[in-house]
Amino acid sequence: MTTAQKSLTDRAAWKALETHSKAIRNLHLRQIFVDDPGRDERLTAEASGLFLDYSKNRVTNETLSLLLKLAEESGLRERIDAMFRGDKINITENRAVLHVALRTPKGKSIVVDGKDVVPDVHEVLDRMAEFSNKIRSGAWTGHTGKRIRNIVNIGIGGSDLGPVMAYEALRHYSDRNLTFRFVSNVDGTDFAEATRDLDPAETLFIVSSKTFTTLETMTNAQTARAWSLKGLGGDEKAVARHFVAVSTNAKEVTKFGIDTANMFGFWDWVGGRYSMDSAIGLSTMIAVGPEGFRAMLDGFHQMDEHFRATPFERNLPVLMALLTIWYTDFFGSETVAILPYDQYLKRFPAYLQQLTMESNGKSIRLDGQRVNYDTSPVYWGEPGTNGQHSFYQLIHQGTRLIPCDLIGFCQSLNPLGDHHDYLMSNVFAQAEALAFGKTAEQVKAEGTADWLVPHRTFEGNRPSNTILADRLTPQVLGTLIALYEHNVFTQGVIWGIDSFDQWGVELGKVLAQRIIPELKASGEPELHHDGSTNALIRRYRQHKAK
Ligand code: F6P
């Protein structure tokens, strides 16, 4: 048995980390900084415009070298190569995992099942660019000849979170003559509110769904079709001017009534949560233009190359993943807070929730055995400084250890007065306060009454990463997303799980399909669920007609 095949907890590095974690559990970051004055420079890494300061983590040189050893013993190098090579590493679905091909420059090649996929990627990108230019220039008109001014993306999960996050993140670069809306929830309120002030004659729907069978998306798409036709006099021909599809499933797209000439495809080797840089990003491309989109792809690609080729000790995604494993598995930490200090990144934490938790929220290893260690922490967050006036209290003084990623930019896209210095002072202040806190002696020395001292003391020793970039550009956004994609990949490799399936979402979908007719039935249906579910369904039926 090679070390890579050995169960995680049996690996030498894991065992050494267990012993080491006991030894340094009570070591305070104050002491760590005193003992290691050079760490502020040494524990930093830089790649394609992103600067990572990870010095404020509860790690010593020994911790880092053991974590790096764990990565080696877990076969990370081979797994990275296997992913980039197009091996079918998503074993439960027998699929390659090739979101990296979506941003591979023209002329390079990645072969899947005997076929180079890079030319196909660029063929779709070129079609997307042509279509985006037509919308942006007004050359593509609606059924009545009016110019398209509203773009509504209908999709859910990876077919929504990426597009909405990217639109918000890159709003500064977007065509302000166009209005963008995103409909995801099957709750009719989402569609109603997104379209209530739109003119159907000026509205284009992008129906985005990898499978084109997702209940939420198909329901919203049918509603959109009816809304469109009603507003355009009922002429079926209108659909061709007001609906385009993004999918891997041409058959279902045709069945829905969208001409495949108006379909932008992608492939089964792109996972939904890894698809925002595929045709799923059509709304992003329309918003920022093909050049902006290509700049974003370039940012992704730069981080891909960094991840593939940089030694692990300087590799940003690898370092971040190892730190997450350190806190999750050796400190019992259960969450990671994502704290972007940029209003444009307000949907970034929500986007990362799917990327991280749908990928690594697993308890079965690749070999079918149950894990005997914790896997993905819960990712959550809000933009700073809003979070500071809400939940930071718990991070600073609560009983839980919550590692934080603080993300900031040296230049503001909206430089108003002193706003940006105030914003960034909070990034640095929060990381400082979290790490070093304020001792009882310091609080006492300020003349605080003895009884109040414990309340006003900050323990500190709360770890954080600080990620800085010069400016939020399309390229930097791509780099940042790829950083987290490869961070998630690295975590999954070490935990020995399949980060690219999502069987855990299936049961609820199946049960909902069974319950739908029970809710709609005109006569009293026979119910065969558990007592609680039966009673809830009966109550809903009794009250829904009121
Ligand atoms: O239910 C989970 C999921 O399969 C996600 O993985 C995916 O991003 C989402 O549903 C939407 O799927 P689709 O793009 O096929 O509509």
Coordinates of C-alpha atoms and ligand atoms in Angstrom, one line a residue:
M1 CA 0.0 0.0 0.0
T2 CA 1.4 3.4 -0.9
T3 CA 1.2 6.2 1.6
A4 CA -1.4 7.9 -0.7
Q5 CA -3.7 4.9 -0.4
K6 CA -3.3 4.7 3.4
S7 CA -6.3 5.9 5.3
L8 CA -5.9 9.6 6.1
T9 CA -5.7 9.1 9.9
D10 CA -3.0 6.4 9.5
R11 CA -0.6 8.6 7.5
A12 CA 2.6 9.6 9.3
A13 CA 2.0 13.3 8.8
W14 CA -1.6 13.1 10.3
K15 CA -0.3 11.2 13.3
A16 CA 2.5 13.8 13.8
L17 CA -0.1 16.6 13.4
E18 CA -2.2 15.1 16.1
T19 CA 0.7 15.1 18.6
H20 CA 1.8 18.5 17.4
S21 CA -1.6 20.0 17.7
K22 CA -1.8 19.0 21.4
A23 CA 1.5 20.7 22.0
I24 CA 0.6 24.0 20.4
R25 CA -3.1 24.1 21.2
N26 CA -2.6 26.7 23.9
L27 CA 0.1 28.7 22.2
H28 CA -1.1 32.2 21.7
L29 CA -0.6 34.2 18.5
R30 CA 1.0 36.9 20.6
Q31 CA 3.7 34.4 21.6
I32 CA 3.9 32.9 18.1
F33 CA 4.7 36.4 16.8
V34 CA 7.3 37.0 19.5
D35 CA 9.0 33.7 18.9
D36 CA 9.0 34.2 15.1
P37 CA 9.6 37.8 14.3
G38 CA 10.1 37.1 10.5
R39 CA 6.8 35.4 10.0
D40 CA 5.0 38.5 8.8
E41 CA 7.1 38.4 5.7
R42 CA 7.7 34.7 5.4
L43 CA 4.1 33.6 5.8
T44 CA 2.9 35.4 2.8
A45 CA 2.5 34.2 -0.8
E46 CA 1.6 36.0 -4.0
A47 CA 0.1 34.8 -7.3
S48 CA -1.3 36.6 -10.3
G49 CA -2.2 39.8 -8.5
L50 CA -3.4 38.2 -5.2
F51 CA -1.3 38.6 -2.0
L52 CA -2.0 36.3 0.8
D53 CA -0.9 37.0 4.4
Y54 CA -1.4 33.8 6.4
S55 CA 0.9 34.8 9.2
K56 CA -2.0 35.3 11.6
N57 CA -2.7 31.6 11.8
R58 CA -2.0 29.3 14.8
V59 CA 0.8 27.6 13.0
T60 CA 4.5 27.3 13.5
N61 CA 7.2 26.3 11.0
E62 CA 6.7 22.7 12.2
T63 CA 2.9 22.9 11.7
L64 CA 3.4 24.1 8.1
S65 CA 6.0 21.5 7.3
L66 CA 3.7 18.7 8.7
L67 CA 0.7 20.0 6.7
L68 CA 2.8 20.1 3.6
K69 CA 3.9 16.6 4.2
L70 CA 0.3 15.6 4.6
A71 CA -0.4 17.0 1.2
E72 CA 2.5 15.0 -0.3
E73 CA 1.4 11.8 1.5
S74 CA -2.1 12.3 0.3
G75 CA -1.0 12.2 -3.3
L76 CA -2.0 15.8 -4.1
R77 CA 0.6 16.2 -6.9
E78 CA -0.7 13.2 -8.8
R79 CA -4.4 14.2 -8.2
I80 CA -3.7 17.7 -9.6
D81 CA -2.0 16.2 -12.7
A82 CA -4.9 13.8 -13.1
M83 CA -7.5 16.6 -13.0
F84 CA -5.5 18.7 -15.6
R85 CA -5.0 15.6 -17.7
G86 CA -8.8 15.0 -18.0
D87 CA -8.8 11.8 -16.0
K88 CA -12.3 10.7 -14.8
I89 CA -11.7 11.8 -11.2
N90 CA -15.4 12.2 -10.5
I91 CA -15.7 8.5 -10.0
T92 CA -19.3 8.3 -8.8
E93 CA -20.4 9.9 -12.1
N94 CA -17.6 8.6 -14.2
R95 CA -16.7 12.1 -15.4
A96 CA -13.6 14.2 -16.0
V97 CA -13.5 17.4 -14.0
L98 CA -12.2 20.0 -16.4
H99 CA -13.4 23.5 -15.5
V100 CA -9.7 24.4 -16.1
A101 CA -10.4 23.7 -19.8
L102 CA -12.9 26.5 -19.9
R103 CA -10.1 29.0 -19.5
T104 CA -7.4 27.2 -21.4
P105 CA -6.0 29.5 -24.1
K106 CA -6.5 28.7 -27.8
G107 CA -3.8 26.5 -29.2
K108 CA -3.4 24.4 -26.0
S109 CA -5.0 21.0 -25.9
I110 CA -6.8 18.9 -23.3
V111 CA -8.0 15.5 -24.5
V112 CA -11.2 13.8 -23.1
D113 CA -12.3 10.5 -24.5
G114 CA -9.9 10.9 -27.4
K115 CA -11.1 14.5 -28.3
D116 CA -9.3 17.8 -27.7
V117 CA -12.0 19.9 -25.9
V118 CA -10.2 23.3 -26.1
P119 CA -11.4 24.1 -29.7
D120 CA -15.0 23.4 -28.6
V121 CA -14.6 25.7 -25.7
H122 CA -13.5 28.5 -27.9
E123 CA -16.1 27.8 -30.5
V124 CA -18.8 28.4 -27.8
L125 CA -17.0 31.5 -26.4
D126 CA -16.9 33.0 -29.9
R127 CA -20.6 32.4 -30.4
M128 CA -21.3 33.9 -27.0
A129 CA -19.2 36.9 -28.0
E130 CA -21.1 37.4 -31.2
F131 CA -24.4 37.2 -29.4
S132 CA -23.3 39.5 -26.6
N133 CA -22.1 42.1 -29.1
K134 CA -25.5 41.9 -30.9
I135 CA -27.4 42.5 -27.6
R136 CA -25.0 45.3 -26.5
S137 CA -25.1 47.1 -29.8
G138 CA -28.8 46.8 -30.2
A139 CA -28.4 44.7 -33.4
W140 CA -30.5 41.9 -31.8
T141 CA -34.0 43.2 -31.4
G142 CA -37.1 41.7 -29.8
H143 CA -40.2 40.4 -31.6
T144 CA -41.7 43.8 -32.0
G145 CA -38.4 45.3 -33.3
K146 CA -37.6 47.0 -30.0
R147 CA -34.1 46.9 -28.6
I148 CA -33.4 44.4 -25.8
R149 CA -32.8 46.3 -22.5
N150 CA -33.5 43.7 -19.9
I151 CA -31.7 40.4 -19.4
V152 CA -33.2 37.9 -17.0
N153 CA -31.2 34.8 -16.2
I154 CA -33.3 31.9 -15.0
G155 CA -31.3 29.2 -13.3
I156 CA -30.6 27.8 -9.8
G157 CA -27.5 26.6 -7.9
G158 CA -24.5 26.8 -10.1
S159 CA -26.7 28.1 -12.9
D160 CA -27.6 31.2 -10.8
L161 CA -25.1 31.8 -8.0
G162 CA -22.1 32.3 -10.4
P163 CA -23.9 34.6 -12.8
V164 CA -25.5 36.7 -10.0
M165 CA -22.2 36.9 -8.1
A166 CA -20.2 37.8 -11.1
Y167 CA -22.8 40.5 -12.3
E168 CA -22.7 42.1 -8.8
A169 CA -18.9 41.8 -8.6
L170 CA -18.3 43.4 -12.1
R171 CA -21.2 45.8 -12.0
H172 CA -18.7 48.7 -12.2
Y173 CA -17.7 47.4 -15.7
S174 CA -21.2 46.6 -16.9
D175 CA -23.2 48.3 -19.6
R176 CA -25.5 50.5 -17.6
N177 CA -28.0 50.7 -20.4
L178 CA -28.9 47.1 -19.7
T179 CA -30.9 45.9 -16.7
F180 CA -30.0 42.4 -15.3
R181 CA -32.2 40.3 -13.1
F182 CA -31.8 36.8 -11.8
V183 CA -34.6 34.4 -11.0
S184 CA -33.8 31.2 -9.2
N185 CA -36.4 30.3 -6.5
V186 CA -39.5 28.3 -7.5
D187 CA -41.3 30.7 -5.2
G188 CA -43.4 32.7 -7.6
T189 CA -42.4 35.8 -5.8
D190 CA -39.0 35.7 -7.3
F191 CA -40.3 35.8 -10.8
A192 CA -43.0 38.3 -10.1
E193 CA -40.7 40.8 -8.4
A194 CA -38.0 40.4 -11.0
T195 CA -40.3 41.1 -13.9
R196 CA -43.0 43.4 -12.5
D197 CA -41.5 46.6 -14.0
L198 CA -40.1 45.1 -17.2
D199 CA -41.5 45.4 -20.7
P200 CA -41.8 42.0 -22.4
A201 CA -40.9 43.6 -25.8
E202 CA -37.5 44.6 -24.3
T203 CA -36.8 41.5 -22.2
L204 CA -34.5 38.6 -23.1
F205 CA -34.6 35.4 -20.9
I206 CA -31.5 33.2 -20.6
V207 CA -32.7 29.8 -19.4
S208 CA -29.6 28.4 -17.8
S209 CA -29.6 24.8 -16.7
K210 CA -27.0 22.1 -17.2
T211 CA -29.6 19.4 -17.2
F212 CA -32.6 21.4 -18.4
T213 CA -34.7 19.3 -16.2
T214 CA -34.4 21.2 -12.8
L215 CA -37.9 21.7 -11.4
E216 CA -37.3 25.3 -10.3
T217 CA -35.7 26.5 -13.5
M218 CA -38.2 24.7 -15.8
T219 CA -41.2 26.1 -13.8
N220 CA -39.8 29.6 -14.0
A221 CA -39.0 29.2 -17.7
Q222 CA -42.5 28.1 -18.4
T223 CA -43.9 31.1 -16.5
A224 CA -41.5 33.4 -18.3
R225 CA -42.7 32.0 -21.7
A226 CA -46.3 32.6 -20.7
W227 CA -45.4 36.1 -19.5
S228 CA -43.5 36.9 -22.7
L229 CA -46.2 35.6 -25.0
K230 CA -49.0 37.4 -23.1
G231 CA -47.1 40.6 -23.4
L232 CA -46.3 40.1 -27.1
G233 CA -49.7 39.2 -28.4
G234 CA -49.3 35.4 -28.1
D235 CA -47.3 34.9 -31.3
E236 CA -45.2 31.7 -30.7
K237 CA -42.5 33.1 -33.0
A238 CA -41.7 35.6 -30.3
V239 CA -40.0 32.9 -28.3
A240 CA -37.0 32.8 -30.7
R241 CA -36.3 36.5 -30.1
H242 CA -36.8 36.5 -26.4
F243 CA -35.4 33.2 -25.2
V244 CA -32.0 31.6 -25.4
A245 CA -30.8 28.5 -23.5
V246 CA -27.5 27.5 -21.9
S247 CA -27.4 23.8 -21.3
T248 CA -25.7 20.5 -22.0
N249 CA -29.0 19.0 -23.0
A250 CA -30.0 19.9 -26.6
K251 CA -32.9 17.5 -26.6
E252 CA -34.7 19.1 -23.6
V253 CA -33.9 22.6 -25.0
T254 CA -35.7 21.7 -28.2
K255 CA -38.6 20.1 -26.3
F256 CA -39.0 23.4 -24.4
G257 CA -39.3 25.2 -27.7
I258 CA -36.0 27.0 -27.9
D259 CA -34.2 26.6 -31.3
T260 CA -30.8 25.0 -30.7
A261 CA -29.5 27.9 -32.9
N262 CA -30.1 30.0 -29.8
M263 CA -28.5 27.5 -27.4
F264 CA -25.0 27.8 -25.9
G265 CA -23.6 24.5 -24.9
F266 CA -21.2 23.1 -22.3
W267 CA -20.2 19.7 -21.3
D268 CA -20.7 17.0 -18.7
W269 CA -17.1 17.6 -17.5
V270 CA -18.1 21.0 -16.1
G271 CA -19.8 20.7 -12.7
G272 CA -22.7 23.1 -12.1
R273 CA -20.8 24.9 -9.3
Y274 CA -17.7 25.2 -11.5
S275 CA -19.6 26.5 -14.5
M276 CA -19.7 30.3 -14.2
D277 CA -16.9 30.7 -16.8
S278 CA -18.7 28.4 -19.3
A279 CA -21.7 29.5 -21.3
I280 CA -23.5 29.7 -18.0
G281 CA -21.6 33.1 -17.8
L282 CA -23.6 34.4 -20.8
S283 CA -25.3 37.1 -18.7
T284 CA -21.8 38.1 -17.4
M285 CA -20.5 38.4 -20.9
I286 CA -23.4 40.5 -22.0
A287 CA -22.9 42.7 -18.9
V288 CA -19.2 43.3 -19.2
G289 CA -18.6 42.5 -22.9
P290 CA -16.5 39.8 -24.4
E291 CA -13.2 41.5 -23.6
G292 CA -14.1 41.8 -19.9
F293 CA -15.2 38.1 -19.9
R294 CA -11.9 37.0 -21.6
A295 CA -10.0 39.0 -19.0
M296 CA -11.8 37.1 -16.3
L297 CA -10.9 33.8 -18.0
D298 CA -7.3 34.9 -18.1
G299 CA -7.4 35.5 -14.3
F300 CA -8.8 32.0 -13.8
H301 CA -6.1 30.6 -16.1
Q302 CA -3.3 32.4 -14.3
M303 CA -4.4 30.8 -11.0
D304 CA -4.8 27.4 -12.6
E305 CA -1.2 27.6 -13.8
H306 CA -0.1 28.8 -10.3
F307 CA -1.9 25.9 -8.7
R308 CA -0.6 23.4 -11.2
A309 CA 3.1 24.4 -11.3
T310 CA 4.0 26.1 -8.0
P311 CA 5.6 24.2 -5.1
F312 CA 3.1 23.6 -2.4
E313 CA 4.9 25.8 0.1
R314 CA 4.2 28.8 -2.1
N315 CA 0.9 27.6 -3.6
L316 CA -2.0 29.8 -2.4
P317 CA -4.9 27.4 -2.8
V318 CA -2.8 24.6 -1.2
L319 CA -1.8 26.7 1.8
M320 CA -5.4 27.9 2.3
A321 CA -6.7 24.3 2.1
L322 CA -4.2 23.0 4.5
L323 CA -5.0 25.7 7.0
T324 CA -8.7 24.8 6.8
I325 CA -7.9 21.1 7.4
W326 CA -5.7 22.1 10.4
Y327 CA -8.6 24.0 12.1
T328 CA -11.3 21.6 11.0
D329 CA -9.6 18.3 11.9
F330 CA -7.3 19.3 14.7
F331 CA -9.1 22.2 16.5
G332 CA -12.7 21.1 16.0
S333 CA -13.5 24.3 14.2
E334 CA -16.8 24.0 12.3
T335 CA -17.0 27.1 10.1
V336 CA -15.0 29.5 7.9
A337 CA -16.2 33.1 7.6
I338 CA -15.7 34.8 4.2
L339 CA -15.5 38.5 4.8
P340 CA -15.0 40.5 1.6
Y341 CA -14.4 44.2 2.3
D342 CA -15.9 45.2 -1.0
Q343 CA -19.6 45.9 -1.6
Y344 CA -19.3 44.5 -5.1
L345 CA -18.5 41.1 -3.6
K346 CA -21.7 41.0 -1.6
R347 CA -22.8 37.7 -3.2
F348 CA -19.3 36.1 -3.0
P349 CA -20.0 34.3 0.3
A350 CA -23.2 32.9 -1.1
Y351 CA -21.4 31.7 -4.2
L352 CA -18.7 30.1 -2.1
Q353 CA -21.3 28.3 0.0
Q354 CA -22.3 26.1 -3.0
L355 CA -18.7 25.8 -4.2
T356 CA -17.4 24.6 -0.9
M357 CA -20.2 22.8 0.8
E358 CA -21.8 21.0 -2.2
S359 CA -18.3 19.9 -3.1
N360 CA -16.9 18.7 0.2
G361 CA -20.0 18.1 2.3
K362 CA -19.4 14.4 2.1
S363 CA -18.9 11.6 4.6
I364 CA -18.1 8.7 2.3
R365 CA -14.5 8.3 1.0
L366 CA -13.7 7.4 -2.6
D367 CA -13.2 3.8 -1.5
G368 CA -16.8 3.7 -0.2
Q369 CA -15.8 3.7 3.5
R370 CA -17.1 6.3 6.0
V371 CA -14.7 9.0 7.0
N372 CA -13.4 9.0 10.6
Y373 CA -12.6 12.8 10.5
D374 CA -14.5 15.9 9.8
T375 CA -14.9 17.2 6.2
S376 CA -16.1 20.6 4.9
P377 CA -16.7 23.3 7.4
V378 CA -19.7 25.6 7.0
Y379 CA -18.8 28.6 4.9
W380 CA -20.7 31.8 5.4
G381 CA -20.2 35.5 5.5
E382 CA -21.2 39.0 4.6
P383 CA -19.3 42.0 3.3
G384 CA -17.3 44.0 5.8
T385 CA -18.1 46.4 7.5
N386 CA -21.7 45.3 7.7
G387 CA -20.8 42.0 9.4
Q388 CA -18.8 43.9 12.0
H389 CA -22.0 45.4 13.3
S390 CA -23.8 42.1 13.3
F391 CA -22.0 38.8 14.0
Y392 CA -18.4 39.7 14.6
Q393 CA -19.2 39.9 18.3
L394 CA -19.3 36.0 18.3
I395 CA -16.1 35.7 16.3
H396 CA -14.3 38.0 18.8
Q397 CA -15.7 36.8 22.1
G398 CA -17.8 33.7 21.5
T399 CA -16.8 30.2 22.4
R400 CA -16.2 28.9 18.9
L401 CA -13.1 29.1 16.8
I402 CA -14.0 30.7 13.5
P403 CA -11.1 31.1 11.0
C404 CA -11.8 34.1 8.8
D405 CA -10.8 35.1 5.2
L406 CA -10.6 38.9 4.9
I407 CA -10.5 40.1 1.3
G408 CA -9.7 43.7 0.5
F409 CA -8.5 45.9 -2.3
C410 CA -5.9 48.7 -2.2
Q411 CA -7.8 50.8 -4.7
S412 CA -11.5 51.6 -4.6
L413 CA -13.6 51.6 -7.8
N414 CA -15.6 54.4 -6.3
P415 CA -13.1 56.6 -4.5
L416 CA -15.3 58.9 -2.4
G417 CA -13.6 61.1 0.1
D418 CA -12.0 59.0 2.9
H419 CA -14.3 56.0 2.5
H420 CA -11.7 53.6 1.2
D421 CA -9.2 54.3 4.0
Y422 CA -11.9 53.9 6.5
L423 CA -13.0 50.6 4.9
M424 CA -9.4 49.2 4.7
S425 CA -8.5 50.3 8.2
N426 CA -11.2 47.9 9.3
V427 CA -9.7 45.0 7.4
F428 CA -6.4 45.5 9.2
A429 CA -8.0 46.3 12.5
Q430 CA -10.2 43.3 12.6
A431 CA -7.4 40.9 11.7
E432 CA -5.2 42.5 14.4
A433 CA -8.0 42.4 17.0
L434 CA -8.8 38.8 16.2
A435 CA -5.2 37.6 16.5
F436 CA -3.9 39.6 19.4
G437 CA -7.0 40.7 21.3
K438 CA -6.7 42.8 24.5
T439 CA -5.5 41.4 27.8
A440 CA -7.2 41.9 31.1
E441 CA -4.1 43.9 32.2
Q442 CA -4.5 46.3 29.3
V443 CA -8.2 46.7 30.1
K444 CA -7.5 47.3 33.8
A445 CA -4.8 49.8 32.9
E446 CA -7.5 51.9 31.2
G447 CA -9.2 52.3 34.6
T448 CA -12.0 49.8 33.9
A449 CA -13.9 48.6 37.0
D450 CA -12.7 45.2 38.1
W451 CA -16.1 43.5 37.6
L452 CA -16.2 44.8 34.0
V453 CA -12.8 43.7 33.1
P454 CA -13.7 40.1 31.9
H455 CA -16.4 41.4 29.7
R456 CA -14.1 43.9 28.0
T457 CA -11.2 41.5 27.6
F458 CA -10.5 40.1 24.2
E459 CA -8.9 36.7 24.3
G460 CA -7.5 37.0 20.7
N461 CA -5.8 33.9 19.2
R462 CA -8.5 33.9 16.5
P463 CA -6.9 33.0 13.1
S464 CA -7.4 34.8 9.8
N465 CA -6.1 35.0 6.3
T466 CA -5.9 38.4 4.7
I467 CA -6.1 38.5 0.9
L468 CA -5.2 41.7 -0.9
A469 CA -5.4 42.7 -4.5
D470 CA -4.8 46.1 -6.1
R471 CA -8.2 46.5 -7.6
L472 CA -11.3 44.4 -8.3
T473 CA -11.1 43.8 -12.0
P474 CA -12.6 41.0 -14.1
Q475 CA -9.2 39.4 -14.1
V476 CA -8.8 39.6 -10.4
L477 CA -12.3 38.2 -9.9
G478 CA -11.3 35.1 -12.0
T479 CA -8.2 34.6 -10.0
L480 CA -10.0 34.9 -6.7
I481 CA -12.7 32.3 -7.8
A482 CA -10.1 29.9 -9.1
L483 CA -8.2 30.3 -5.8
Y484 CA -11.2 28.9 -3.9
E485 CA -11.9 26.3 -6.5
H486 CA -8.5 24.8 -6.1
N487 CA -8.6 25.3 -2.3
V488 CA -11.8 23.1 -2.3
F489 CA -10.1 20.6 -4.6
T490 CA -7.1 20.3 -2.3
Q491 CA -9.3 19.8 0.7
G492 CA -11.2 17.1 -1.1
V493 CA -8.0 15.2 -2.2
I494 CA -6.7 15.2 1.4
W495 CA -10.1 14.1 2.8
G496 CA -10.2 11.4 0.1
I497 CA -13.7 12.3 -1.1
D498 CA -15.4 13.0 -4.4
S499 CA -15.6 16.8 -4.5
F500 CA -17.5 16.7 -7.8
D501 CA -20.7 14.8 -7.2
Q502 CA -23.8 15.9 -5.2
W503 CA -25.9 12.9 -4.4
G504 CA -27.0 14.5 -1.2
V505 CA -29.4 16.8 -3.0
E506 CA -31.3 13.9 -4.7
L507 CA -33.6 12.5 -2.0
G508 CA -35.4 15.7 -1.3
K509 CA -36.0 16.2 -5.0
V510 CA -37.5 12.7 -5.3
L511 CA -39.7 13.2 -2.3
A512 CA -40.9 16.6 -3.5
Q513 CA -42.0 14.9 -6.8
R514 CA -44.0 12.5 -4.8
I515 CA -45.6 15.2 -2.7
I516 CA -46.6 17.5 -5.5
P517 CA -49.6 15.5 -6.7
E518 CA -50.7 15.0 -3.1
L519 CA -50.8 18.8 -2.7
K520 CA -52.6 19.3 -6.0
A521 CA -55.1 16.5 -5.8
S522 CA -58.8 17.6 -5.7
G523 CA -59.9 14.7 -3.6
E524 CA -58.3 13.7 -0.3
P525 CA -55.2 11.7 -1.3
E526 CA -54.0 8.6 0.6
L527 CA -50.9 9.6 2.4
H528 CA -48.1 7.1 3.2
H529 CA -45.4 9.3 4.8
D530 CA -44.5 9.4 8.4
G531 CA -47.1 10.8 10.8
S532 CA -45.6 14.3 11.0
T533 CA -45.3 14.7 7.2
N534 CA -48.9 13.4 6.7
A535 CA -50.2 15.9 9.2
L536 CA -48.3 18.8 7.7
I537 CA -49.6 18.0 4.2
R538 CA -53.2 17.7 5.5
R539 CA -52.8 21.0 7.3
Y540 CA -51.5 22.7 4.2
R541 CA -54.3 21.3 2.1
Q542 CA -56.9 22.5 4.6
H543 CA -55.5 26.0 4.8
K544 CA -54.3 26.7 1.2
A545 CA -57.7 27.3 -0.2
K546 CA -58.7 29.9 2.4
Ligands
F6P1 O1 -29.5 20.4 -7.0 C1 -28.2 20.7 -7.1 C2 -27.8 21.0 -8.5 O2 -27.7 19.8 -9.2 C3 -26.5 21.8 -8.5 O3 -25.4 21.0 -8.4 C4 -26.7 22.5 -9.8 O4 -25.8 23.6 -9.8 C5 -28.1 22.9 -9.7 O5 -28.7 21.8 -9.1 C6 -28.8 23.3 -11.0 O6 -28.7 22.3 -11.9 P1 -29.0 22.6 -13.4 O7 -28.0 23.6 -13.9 O8 -28.9 21.3 -14.1 O9 -30.4 23.2 -13.5

